[in-house]
Each structure stands twice: as structure tokens, then as C-alpha cells.
CSV table of C-alpha atoms and ligand atoms in Angstrom, one decimal:
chain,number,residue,atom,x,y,z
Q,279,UNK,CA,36.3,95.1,84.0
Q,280,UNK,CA,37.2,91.7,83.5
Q,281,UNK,CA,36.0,89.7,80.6
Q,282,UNK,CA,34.9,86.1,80.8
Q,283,UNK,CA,34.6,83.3,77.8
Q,284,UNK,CA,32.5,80.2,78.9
Q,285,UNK,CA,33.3,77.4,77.0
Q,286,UNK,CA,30.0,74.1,77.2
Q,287,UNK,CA,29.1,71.4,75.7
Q,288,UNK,CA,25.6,70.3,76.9
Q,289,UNK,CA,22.9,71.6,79.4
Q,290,UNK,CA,25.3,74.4,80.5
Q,291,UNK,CA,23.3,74.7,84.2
Q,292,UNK,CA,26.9,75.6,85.7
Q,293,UNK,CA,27.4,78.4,83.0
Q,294,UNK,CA,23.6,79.2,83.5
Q,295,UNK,CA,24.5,79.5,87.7
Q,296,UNK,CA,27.7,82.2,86.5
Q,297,UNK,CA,26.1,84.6,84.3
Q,298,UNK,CA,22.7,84.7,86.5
Q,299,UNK,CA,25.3,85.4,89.7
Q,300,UNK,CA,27.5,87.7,87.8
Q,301,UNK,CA,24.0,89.6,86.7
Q,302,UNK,CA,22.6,89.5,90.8
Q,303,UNK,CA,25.6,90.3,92.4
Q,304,UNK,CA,27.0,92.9,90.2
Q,305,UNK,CA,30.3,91.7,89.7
Q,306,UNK,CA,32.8,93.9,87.7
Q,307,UNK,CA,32.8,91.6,85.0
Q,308,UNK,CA,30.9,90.7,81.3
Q,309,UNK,CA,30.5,87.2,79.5
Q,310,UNK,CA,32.0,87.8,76.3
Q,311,UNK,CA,30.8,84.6,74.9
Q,312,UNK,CA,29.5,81.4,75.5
Q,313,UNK,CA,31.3,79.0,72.7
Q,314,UNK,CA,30.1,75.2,72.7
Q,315,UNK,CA,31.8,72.7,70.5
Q,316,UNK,CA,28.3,70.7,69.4
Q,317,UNK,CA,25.6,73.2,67.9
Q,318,UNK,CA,22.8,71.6,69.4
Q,319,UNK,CA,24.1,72.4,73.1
Q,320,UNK,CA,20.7,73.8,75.1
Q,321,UNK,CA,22.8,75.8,77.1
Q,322,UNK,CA,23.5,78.0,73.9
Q,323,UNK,CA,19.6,78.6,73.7
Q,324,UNK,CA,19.8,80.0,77.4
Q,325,UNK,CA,22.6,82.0,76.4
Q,326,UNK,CA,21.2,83.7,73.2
Q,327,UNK,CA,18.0,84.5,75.3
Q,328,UNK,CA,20.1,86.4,77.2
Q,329,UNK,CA,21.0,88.6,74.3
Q,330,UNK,CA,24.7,87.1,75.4
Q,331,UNK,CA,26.9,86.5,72.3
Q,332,UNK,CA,27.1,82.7,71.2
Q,333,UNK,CA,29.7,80.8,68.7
Q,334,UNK,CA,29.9,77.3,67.7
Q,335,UNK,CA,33.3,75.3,66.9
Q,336,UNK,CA,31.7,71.6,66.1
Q,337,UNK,CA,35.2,69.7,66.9
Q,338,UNK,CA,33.3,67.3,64.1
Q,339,UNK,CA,34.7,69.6,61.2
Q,340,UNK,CA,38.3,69.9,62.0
Q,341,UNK,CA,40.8,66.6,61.5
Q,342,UNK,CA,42.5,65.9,65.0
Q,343,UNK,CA,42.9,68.1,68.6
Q,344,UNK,CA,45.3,70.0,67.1
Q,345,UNK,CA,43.6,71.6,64.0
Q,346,UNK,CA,40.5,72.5,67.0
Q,347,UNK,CA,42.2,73.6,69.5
Q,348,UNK,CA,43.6,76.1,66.9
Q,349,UNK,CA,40.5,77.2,65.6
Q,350,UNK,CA,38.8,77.3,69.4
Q,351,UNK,CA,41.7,79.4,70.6
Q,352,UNK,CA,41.4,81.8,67.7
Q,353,UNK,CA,37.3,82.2,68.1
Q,354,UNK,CA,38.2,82.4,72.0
Q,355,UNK,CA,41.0,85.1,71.6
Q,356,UNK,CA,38.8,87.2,69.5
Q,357,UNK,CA,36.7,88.2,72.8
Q,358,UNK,CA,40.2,89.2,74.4
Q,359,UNK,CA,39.6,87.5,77.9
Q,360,UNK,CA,40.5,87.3,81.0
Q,361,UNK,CA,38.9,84.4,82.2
Q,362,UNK,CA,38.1,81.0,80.1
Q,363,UNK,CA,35.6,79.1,81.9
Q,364,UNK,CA,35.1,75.5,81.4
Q,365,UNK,CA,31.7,74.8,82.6
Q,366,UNK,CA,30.7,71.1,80.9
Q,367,UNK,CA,33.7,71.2,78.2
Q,368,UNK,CA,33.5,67.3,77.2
Q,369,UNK,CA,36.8,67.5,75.2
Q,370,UNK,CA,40.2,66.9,76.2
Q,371,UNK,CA,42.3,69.9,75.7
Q,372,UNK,CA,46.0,69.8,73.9
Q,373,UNK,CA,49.3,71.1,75.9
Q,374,UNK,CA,49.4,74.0,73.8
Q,375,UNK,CA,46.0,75.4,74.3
Q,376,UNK,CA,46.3,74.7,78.1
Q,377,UNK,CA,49.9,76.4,78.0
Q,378,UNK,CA,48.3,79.5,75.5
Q,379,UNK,CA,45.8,79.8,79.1
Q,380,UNK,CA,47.7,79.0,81.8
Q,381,UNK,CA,46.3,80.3,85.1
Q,382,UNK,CA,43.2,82.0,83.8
Q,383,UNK,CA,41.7,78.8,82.6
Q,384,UNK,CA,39.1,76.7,85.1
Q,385,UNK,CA,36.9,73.5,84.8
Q,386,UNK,CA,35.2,71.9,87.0
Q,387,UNK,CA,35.2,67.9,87.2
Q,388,UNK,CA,32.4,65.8,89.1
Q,389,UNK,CA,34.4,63.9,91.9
Q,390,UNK,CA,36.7,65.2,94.6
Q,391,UNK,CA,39.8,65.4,92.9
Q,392,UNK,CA,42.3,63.5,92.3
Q,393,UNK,CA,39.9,60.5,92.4
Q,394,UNK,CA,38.1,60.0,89.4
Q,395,UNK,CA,39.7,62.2,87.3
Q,396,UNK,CA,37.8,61.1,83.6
Q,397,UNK,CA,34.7,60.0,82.7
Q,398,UNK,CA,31.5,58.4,85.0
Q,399,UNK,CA,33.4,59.7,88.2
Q,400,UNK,CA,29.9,59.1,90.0
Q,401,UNK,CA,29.3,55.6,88.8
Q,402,UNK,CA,32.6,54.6,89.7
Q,403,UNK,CA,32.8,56.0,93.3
Q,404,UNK,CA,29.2,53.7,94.2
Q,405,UNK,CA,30.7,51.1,92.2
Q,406,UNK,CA,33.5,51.3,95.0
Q,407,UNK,CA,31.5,51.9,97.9
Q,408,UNK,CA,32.8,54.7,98.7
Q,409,UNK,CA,31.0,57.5,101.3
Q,410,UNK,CA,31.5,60.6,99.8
Q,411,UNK,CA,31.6,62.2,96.3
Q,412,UNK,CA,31.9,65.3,95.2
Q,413,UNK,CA,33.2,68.4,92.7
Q,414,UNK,CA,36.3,70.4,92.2
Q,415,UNK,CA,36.8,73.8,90.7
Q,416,UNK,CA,40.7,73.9,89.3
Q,417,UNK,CA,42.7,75.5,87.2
Q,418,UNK,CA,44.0,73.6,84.3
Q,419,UNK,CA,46.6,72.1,83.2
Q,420,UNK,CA,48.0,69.7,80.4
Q,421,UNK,CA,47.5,67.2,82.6
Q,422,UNK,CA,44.0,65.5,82.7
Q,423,UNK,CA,41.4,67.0,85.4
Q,424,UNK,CA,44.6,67.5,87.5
Q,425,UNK,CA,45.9,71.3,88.1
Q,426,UNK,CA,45.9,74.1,91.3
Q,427,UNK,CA,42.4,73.2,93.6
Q,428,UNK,CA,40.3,76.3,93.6
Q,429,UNK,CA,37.5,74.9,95.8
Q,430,UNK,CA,35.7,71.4,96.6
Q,431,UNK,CA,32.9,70.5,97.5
Q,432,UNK,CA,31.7,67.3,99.4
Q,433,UNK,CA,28.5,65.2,99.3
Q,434,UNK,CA,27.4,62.5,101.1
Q,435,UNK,CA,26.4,59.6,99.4
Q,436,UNK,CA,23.1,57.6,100.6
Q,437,UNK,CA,22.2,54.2,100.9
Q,438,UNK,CA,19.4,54.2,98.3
Q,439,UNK,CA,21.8,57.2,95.7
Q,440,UNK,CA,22.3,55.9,92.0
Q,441,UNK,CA,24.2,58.0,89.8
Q,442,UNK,CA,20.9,60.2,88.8
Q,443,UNK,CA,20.4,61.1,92.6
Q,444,UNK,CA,23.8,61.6,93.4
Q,445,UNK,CA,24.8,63.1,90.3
Q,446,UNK,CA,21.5,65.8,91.6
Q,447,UNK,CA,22.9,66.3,94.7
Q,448,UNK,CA,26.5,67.1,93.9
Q,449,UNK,CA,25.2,69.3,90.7
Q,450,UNK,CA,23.6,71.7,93.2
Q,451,UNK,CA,26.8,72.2,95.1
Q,452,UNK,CA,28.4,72.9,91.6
Q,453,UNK,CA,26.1,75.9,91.5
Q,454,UNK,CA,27.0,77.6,94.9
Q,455,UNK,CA,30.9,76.7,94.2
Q,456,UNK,CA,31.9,77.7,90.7
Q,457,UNK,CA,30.1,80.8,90.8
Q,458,UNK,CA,31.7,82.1,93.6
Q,459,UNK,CA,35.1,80.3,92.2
Q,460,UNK,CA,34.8,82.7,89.4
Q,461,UNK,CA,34.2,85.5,91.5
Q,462,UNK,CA,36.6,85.0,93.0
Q,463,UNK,CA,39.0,85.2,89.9
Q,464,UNK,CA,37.3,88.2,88.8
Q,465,UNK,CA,38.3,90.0,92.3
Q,466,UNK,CA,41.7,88.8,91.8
Q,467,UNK,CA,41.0,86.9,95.5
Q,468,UNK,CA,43.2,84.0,94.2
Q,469,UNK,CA,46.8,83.0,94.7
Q,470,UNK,CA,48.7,80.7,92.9
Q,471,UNK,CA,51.7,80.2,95.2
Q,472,UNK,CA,53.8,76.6,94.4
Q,473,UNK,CA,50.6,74.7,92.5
Q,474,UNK,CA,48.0,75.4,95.5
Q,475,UNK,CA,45.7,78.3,95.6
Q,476,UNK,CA,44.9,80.6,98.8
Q,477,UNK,CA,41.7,82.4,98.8
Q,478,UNK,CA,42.7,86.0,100.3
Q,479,UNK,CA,39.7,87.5,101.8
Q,480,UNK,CA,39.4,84.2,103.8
Q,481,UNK,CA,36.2,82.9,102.4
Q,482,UNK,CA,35.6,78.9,102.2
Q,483,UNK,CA,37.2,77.0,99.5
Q,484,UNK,CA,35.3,74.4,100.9
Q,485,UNK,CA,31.5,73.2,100.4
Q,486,UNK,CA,29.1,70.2,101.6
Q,487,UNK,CA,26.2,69.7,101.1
K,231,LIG,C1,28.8,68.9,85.4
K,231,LIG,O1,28.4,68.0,86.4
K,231,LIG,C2,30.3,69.1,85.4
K,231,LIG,O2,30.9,68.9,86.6
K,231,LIG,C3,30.7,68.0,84.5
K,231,LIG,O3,29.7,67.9,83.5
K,231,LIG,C4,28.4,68.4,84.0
K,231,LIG,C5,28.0,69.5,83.1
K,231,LIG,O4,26.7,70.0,83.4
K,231,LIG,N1,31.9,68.2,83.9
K,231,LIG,C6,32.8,67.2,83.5
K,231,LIG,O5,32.5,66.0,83.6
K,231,LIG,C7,34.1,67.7,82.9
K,231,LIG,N2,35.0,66.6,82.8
K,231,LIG,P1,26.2,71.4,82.9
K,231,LIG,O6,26.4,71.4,81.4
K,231,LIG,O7,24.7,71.4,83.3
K,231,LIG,O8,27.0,72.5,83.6
């Protein structure tokens, strides 16, 4: 059984989409722990009603990325997992906590990578016109929103979308995607062959909605 640490910092609806499909679809998996780095994340509230186990490292007490990325990594190794799932982790991670997870580490960013890697990825795309936005489940790396594409998905974007309605729309793919991205994982479906991942039973790896 593989064990899975979710790591938020806010709502936590894409953490929230994972443990309600790992519950319905029986996966051979458990949530260790969901860990957010602000106390007052809802998504923690969600979590503890679940009777799932909950920690808070406020990146507010430590002095620099280092000193919390040290402390994080040490809260997160205590569960022993398999998996670390980023799911709304608004921090930016240091080389040697992505190194310590390499390739069992995944986030998912707002825009159809690489565009819009950073912050506002949904304002920026209408600010450029563009067509279509999306999300992207990837592994991570030391390198910014960058790192192995484990799924995308696409969304149209509509002459009357802000970044409320758009930001809707895409959400909603984020729930059919990451949970079957981590499902994936926990089935050992994924290879990592030369920085680009295969899905091996064949399913999708792409989305649109
Ligand atoms: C999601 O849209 C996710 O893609 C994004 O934050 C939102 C979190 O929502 N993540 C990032 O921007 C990471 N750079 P949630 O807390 O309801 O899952």
C-alpha cells in the first residue's frame, strides 16, 4: 500500500478531489497527512473531518527557505511516503527539498505548461488574448513549475471569461486530472523515460473540457 502526503495552502478542493477518489475507487493507497504551511487553510478543516491526520509548518516562524524546507521535510518524512502531493502549495521549494523528492513529488500549476509558469497564469493568458488555457499535473523539479508532464488539460477560453470564470472552468478539469494523475502513481502506471512520462495502461494524459 502506498502512502500519500498532501501538502496545501488554501481551499485544498484539488486535495479534497484525491482523498474523496482514493475513498470511491478503492485505491491501494492511504493519505498519511495533509500538511499546509498557513494554519488557517480551510482545506485542513475538510481534512480533520475526515478523521485524516493534519500538521501545520507556518513558513511565518522559520528565518528563510532553507530553515522551512528543513522542518517541512522532516514533519513530511515522519509519515514515510511514497507520494508528496502538491495540491495548492503557494511556496517555492529549495533544490534540496526537490532533490530529497525527486520523482515522487507532483504539483499541479494553472496554465498549460511551459506558459505561465508563476503567479496569475489566468490573468495573463486573457491579458494576451490567447484561446486556450489550461492545467498541468508534473513532477517536480528545482526548476520553477517546470519538470516531467504527467497530464494536461485544455480549456477553452470564452468571449465574455474573466479570471473568476475561467479560473471555474479549468478548476473542474483539475479535479478529473490530478486524481487520476495520482492514481496513476499509486499503480506504478508511470514512466519516467529521458524527462517525459508514458502512461502504460494507455489511458489519456490528456483532458478538455
Ligand atoms: C489550483 O487552481 C492550483 O492549480 C493552483 O492553485 C489552486 C489551488 O486550489 N496551484 C498553483 O497555482 C501552484 N502554483 P485548491 O487549493 O482549491 O486546490
Amino acid at each position: 500500500m502506498k502512502s500519500i502526503v498532501i501538502l496545501i495552502s488554501g481551499r485544498g478542493s484539488n486535495m479534497e478531489a484525491i482523498v474523496q477518489a482514493c475513498i470511491a475507487e478503492g485505491w491501494d493507497a492511504r493519505i498519511a497527512a495533509v500538511i499546509s504551511n498557513r494554519p488557517g487553510a480551510a482545506g485542513l478543516e475538510f481534512a480533520a473531518n475526515l478523521g485524516l491526520t493534519t500538521a501545520v509548518v507556518d513558513h511565518q516562524a522559520f528565518d528563510g527557505r532553507a530553515a522551512f524546507d528543513a522542518e517541512l521535510q522532516r514533519v513530511i518524512d515522519g509519515f514515510a511516503p511514497d507520494l508528496v502531493v502538491l495540491a495548492g502549495f503557494m511556496r517555492i521549494l529549495t533544490p534540496a527539498f526537490t532533490a530529497h523528492y525527486a520523482q515522487r513529488l507532483l504539483n499541479i500549476h494553472p496554465s498549460l505548461l511551459p506558459a505561465f509558469t508563476g503567479l496569475h497564469s489566468h490573468a495573463r493568458a486573457l491579458a494576451l488574448g490567447c484561446k486556450f488555457v489550461g492545467a498541468t499535473v508534473h513532477f517536480v523539479t528545482a526548476e520553477l513549475d517546470h519538470g516531467a508532464i504527467v497530464a494536461q488539460a485544455v480549456v477553452p477560453v470564452l468571449a465574455d471569461d474573466d479570471e473568476a470564470s475561467l479560473s471555474a472552468r479549468v478548476l473542474v478539469q483539475e479535479h478529473r486530472m490530478y486524481p487520476r494523475a495520482v492514481r496513476w502513481f499509486v499503480q506504478d502506471q508511470l514512466a519516467l523515460e529521458n524527462g517525459l512520462v508514458r502512461q502504460l495502461s494507455g489511458e489519456a494524459q490528456s483532458f478538455s473540457g
